[in-house]
């Protein structure tokens, strides 16, 4: 009876081991399938990340080129404005020189005018004096 029990126990244990091995095989197969799906998704995600990164880099490069172009245009405009400012300053300096010269010429003319008025007054005074003398001689 104990031999039968031992045989029965051995048979049950063997059956349980076989069932556990079958479960292990099924779980291993499922795990491998899931692993394959996960690896596939990882590859897909890596690929998408690389594509997105490439698009972002391209967009950033384009934006950088645009900004550089605008900056160069702005620098060119600033250079042109600087040249215009220098030209206007030079022109203003020449005009100031002309103005100073004209102001000096005007002052000289005013001096000569005052001198001429003084001589005119002196001549008029002499004329009145001589007219008076001539009037006296006529009498």
mmCIF file of C-alpha atoms in Angstrom:
data_model
loop_
_atom_site.group_PDB
_atom_site.id
_atom_site.type_symbol
_atom_site.label_atom_id
_atom_site.label_comp_id
_atom_site.label_asym_id
_atom_site.label_seq_id
_atom_site.Cartn_x
_atom_site.Cartn_y
_atom_site.Cartn_z
ATOM 1 C CA UNK A 1 0.000 0.000 0.000
ATOM 2 C CA UNK A 2 2.857 2.373 0.734
ATOM 3 C CA UNK A 3 4.415 1.490 -2.648
ATOM 4 C CA UNK A 4 1.156 2.370 -4.370
ATOM 5 C CA UNK A 5 0.988 5.632 -2.451
ATOM 6 C CA UNK A 6 4.578 6.378 -3.416
ATOM 7 C CA UNK A 7 3.847 5.559 -7.059
ATOM 8 C CA UNK A 8 0.717 7.654 -6.925
ATOM 9 C CA UNK A 9 2.604 10.523 -5.275
ATOM 10 C CA UNK A 10 5.340 10.213 -7.870
ATOM 11 C CA UNK A 11 2.765 10.241 -10.684
ATOM 12 C CA UNK A 12 0.984 13.275 -9.216
ATOM 13 C CA UNK A 13 4.292 15.083 -8.687
ATOM 14 C CA UNK A 14 5.396 14.219 -12.245
ATOM 15 C CA UNK A 15 2.069 15.483 -13.588
ATOM 16 C CA UNK A 16 2.431 18.707 -11.563
ATOM 17 C CA UNK A 17 5.976 19.187 -12.845
ATOM 18 C CA UNK A 18 4.725 18.617 -16.407
ATOM 19 C CA UNK A 19 1.887 21.142 -15.846
ATOM 20 C CA UNK A 20 4.292 23.683 -14.339
ATOM 21 C CA UNK A 21 6.685 23.174 -17.258
ATOM 22 C CA UNK A 22 3.810 23.670 -19.696
ATOM 23 C CA UNK A 23 2.719 26.853 -17.826
ATOM 24 C CA UNK A 24 6.340 28.008 -17.825
ATOM 25 C CA UNK A 25 6.603 27.350 -21.574
ATOM 26 C CA UNK A 26 3.333 29.228 -22.228
ATOM 27 C CA UNK A 27 4.424 32.172 -20.017
ATOM 28 C CA UNK A 28 7.870 32.168 -21.661
ATOM 29 C CA UNK A 29 6.275 32.255 -25.101
ATOM 30 C CA UNK A 30 3.948 35.117 -24.024
ATOM 31 C CA UNK A 31 6.890 36.955 -22.487
ATOM 32 C CA UNK A 32 8.872 36.578 -25.700
ATOM 33 C CA UNK A 33 5.883 37.867 -27.705
ATOM 34 C CA UNK A 34 5.511 40.837 -25.369
ATOM 35 C CA UNK A 35 9.238 41.425 -25.502
ATOM 36 C CA UNK A 36 9.099 41.395 -29.296
ATOM 37 C CA UNK A 37 6.133 43.833 -29.261
ATOM 38 C CA UNK A 38 7.956 46.088 -26.784
ATOM 39 C CA UNK A 39 11.158 46.012 -28.866
ATOM 40 C CA UNK A 40 9.110 46.798 -31.969
ATOM 41 C CA UNK A 41 7.423 49.723 -30.186
ATOM 42 C CA UNK A 42 10.807 50.904 -28.887
ATOM 43 C CA UNK A 43 12.232 50.837 -32.417
ATOM 44 C CA UNK A 44 9.170 52.677 -33.711
ATOM 45 C CA UNK A 45 9.469 55.275 -30.954
ATOM 46 C CA UNK A 46 13.217 55.678 -31.552
ATOM 47 C CA UNK A 47 12.535 56.164 -35.243
ATOM 48 C CA UNK A 48 9.791 58.731 -34.556
ATOM 49 C CA UNK A 49 12.009 60.569 -32.055
ATOM 50 C CA UNK A 50 14.816 60.699 -34.645
ATOM 51 C CA UNK A 51 12.383 61.969 -37.308
ATOM 52 C CA UNK A 52 10.956 64.601 -34.940
ATOM 53 C CA UNK A 53 14.447 65.627 -33.884
ATOM 54 C CA UNK A 54 15.496 65.940 -37.525
ATOM 55 C CA UNK A 55 12.379 68.051 -38.301
ATOM 56 C CA UNK A 56 13.014 70.272 -35.284
ATOM 57 C CA UNK A 57 16.671 70.705 -36.242
ATOM 58 C CA UNK A 58 15.718 71.554 -39.820
ATOM 59 C CA UNK A 59 13.100 74.044 -38.629
ATOM 60 C CA UNK A 60 15.592 75.604 -36.197
ATOM 61 C CA UNK A 61 18.241 75.858 -38.920
ATOM 62 C CA UNK A 62 15.726 77.520 -41.247
ATOM 63 C CA UNK A 63 14.647 79.913 -38.509
ATOM 64 C CA UNK A 64 18.282 80.673 -37.732
ATOM 65 C CA UNK A 65 18.969 81.385 -41.417
ATOM 66 C CA UNK A 66 15.926 83.676 -41.521
ATOM 67 C CA UNK A 67 17.063 85.521 -38.408
ATOM 68 C CA UNK A 68 20.604 85.799 -39.745
ATOM 69 C CA UNK A 69 19.220 87.200 -43.008
ATOM 70 C CA UNK A 70 17.114 89.742 -41.131
ATOM 71 C CA UNK A 71 20.084 90.630 -38.939
ATOM 72 C CA UNK A 72 22.322 91.122 -41.969
ATOM 73 C CA UNK A 73 19.655 93.290 -43.599
ATOM 74 C CA UNK A 74 19.348 95.324 -40.389
ATOM 75 C CA UNK A 75 23.143 95.693 -40.161
ATOM 76 C CA UNK A 76 23.229 96.829 -43.783
ATOM 77 C CA UNK A 77 20.472 99.362 -43.076
ATOM 78 C CA UNK A 78 22.370 100.614 -40.016
ATOM 79 C CA UNK A 79 25.548 100.967 -42.111
ATOM 80 C CA UNK A 80 23.624 102.956 -44.733
ATOM 81 C CA UNK A 81 22.120 105.170 -42.030
ATOM 82 C CA UNK A 82 25.592 105.733 -40.518
ATOM 83 C CA UNK A 83 26.898 106.745 -43.945
ATOM 84 C CA UNK A 84 23.933 109.132 -44.344
ATOM 85 C CA UNK A 85 24.593 110.621 -40.898
ATOM 86 C CA UNK A 86 28.282 111.130 -41.759
ATOM 87 C CA UNK A 87 27.329 112.713 -45.101
ATOM 88 C CA UNK A 88 24.859 115.059 -43.393
ATOM 89 C CA UNK A 89 27.418 115.962 -40.704
ATOM 90 C CA UNK A 90 29.986 116.779 -43.388
ATOM 91 C CA UNK A 91 27.400 118.832 -45.268
ATOM 92 C CA UNK A 92 26.392 120.622 -42.045
ATOM 93 C CA UNK A 93 30.024 121.405 -41.280
ATOM 94 C CA UNK A 94 30.457 122.906 -44.757
ATOM 95 C CA UNK A 95 27.258 124.936 -44.296
ATOM 96 C CA UNK A 96 28.465 126.171 -40.880
ATOM 97 C CA UNK A 97 31.728 127.277 -42.485
ATOM 98 C CA UNK A 98 29.780 129.109 -45.207
ATOM 99 C CA UNK A 99 27.495 130.674 -42.580
ATOM 100 C CA UNK A 100 30.462 131.875 -40.506
ATOM 101 C CA UNK A 101 32.027 133.354 -43.631
ATOM 102 C CA UNK A 102 28.744 135.084 -44.574
ATOM 103 C CA UNK A 103 28.317 136.405 -41.020
ATOM 104 C CA UNK A 104 31.850 137.844 -41.098
ATOM 105 C CA UNK A 105 31.193 139.346 -44.533
ATOM 106 C CA UNK A 106 27.920 140.831 -43.214
ATOM 107 C CA UNK A 107 29.702 142.318 -40.184
ATOM 108 C CA UNK A 108 32.358 143.820 -42.479
ATOM 109 C CA UNK A 109 29.622 145.291 -44.707
ATOM 110 C CA UNK A 110 27.848 146.736 -41.652
ATOM 111 C CA UNK A 111 31.115 148.333 -40.522
ATOM 112 C CA UNK A 112 31.652 149.848 -43.970
ATOM 113 C CA UNK A 113 28.020 151.053 -43.987
ATOM 114 C CA UNK A 114 28.461 152.755 -40.615
ATOM 115 C CA UNK A 115 31.697 154.338 -41.869
ATOM 116 C CA UNK A 116 29.938 155.500 -45.051
ATOM 117 C CA UNK A 117 27.063 156.963 -42.997
ATOM 118 C CA UNK A 118 29.581 158.793 -40.823
ATOM 119 C CA UNK A 119 31.369 160.177 -43.892
ATOM 120 C CA UNK A 120 27.954 161.129 -45.387
ATOM 121 C CA UNK A 121 27.026 163.003 -42.211
ATOM 122 C CA UNK A 122 30.408 164.738 -42.196
ATOM 123 C CA UNK A 123 30.005 165.609 -45.882
ATOM 124 C CA UNK A 124 26.451 166.839 -45.285
ATOM 125 C CA UNK A 125 27.647 168.972 -42.388
ATOM 126 C CA UNK A 126 30.411 170.464 -44.554
ATOM 127 C CA UNK A 127 27.920 170.998 -47.378
ATOM 128 C CA UNK A 128 25.549 172.886 -45.074
ATOM 129 C CA UNK A 129 28.519 174.901 -43.802
ATOM 130 C CA UNK A 130 29.682 175.758 -47.335
ATOM 131 C CA UNK A 131 26.136 176.555 -48.466
ATOM 132 C CA UNK A 132 25.880 178.947 -45.555
ATOM 133 C CA UNK A 133 29.184 180.601 -46.579
ATOM 134 C CA UNK A 134 28.053 180.810 -50.198
ATOM 135 C CA UNK A 135 24.787 182.372 -49.029
ATOM 136 C CA UNK A 136 26.805 184.929 -47.012
ATOM 137 C CA UNK A 137 28.969 185.859 -50.012
ATOM 138 C CA UNK A 138 25.900 186.271 -52.185
ATOM 139 C CA UNK A 139 24.449 188.813 -49.870
#
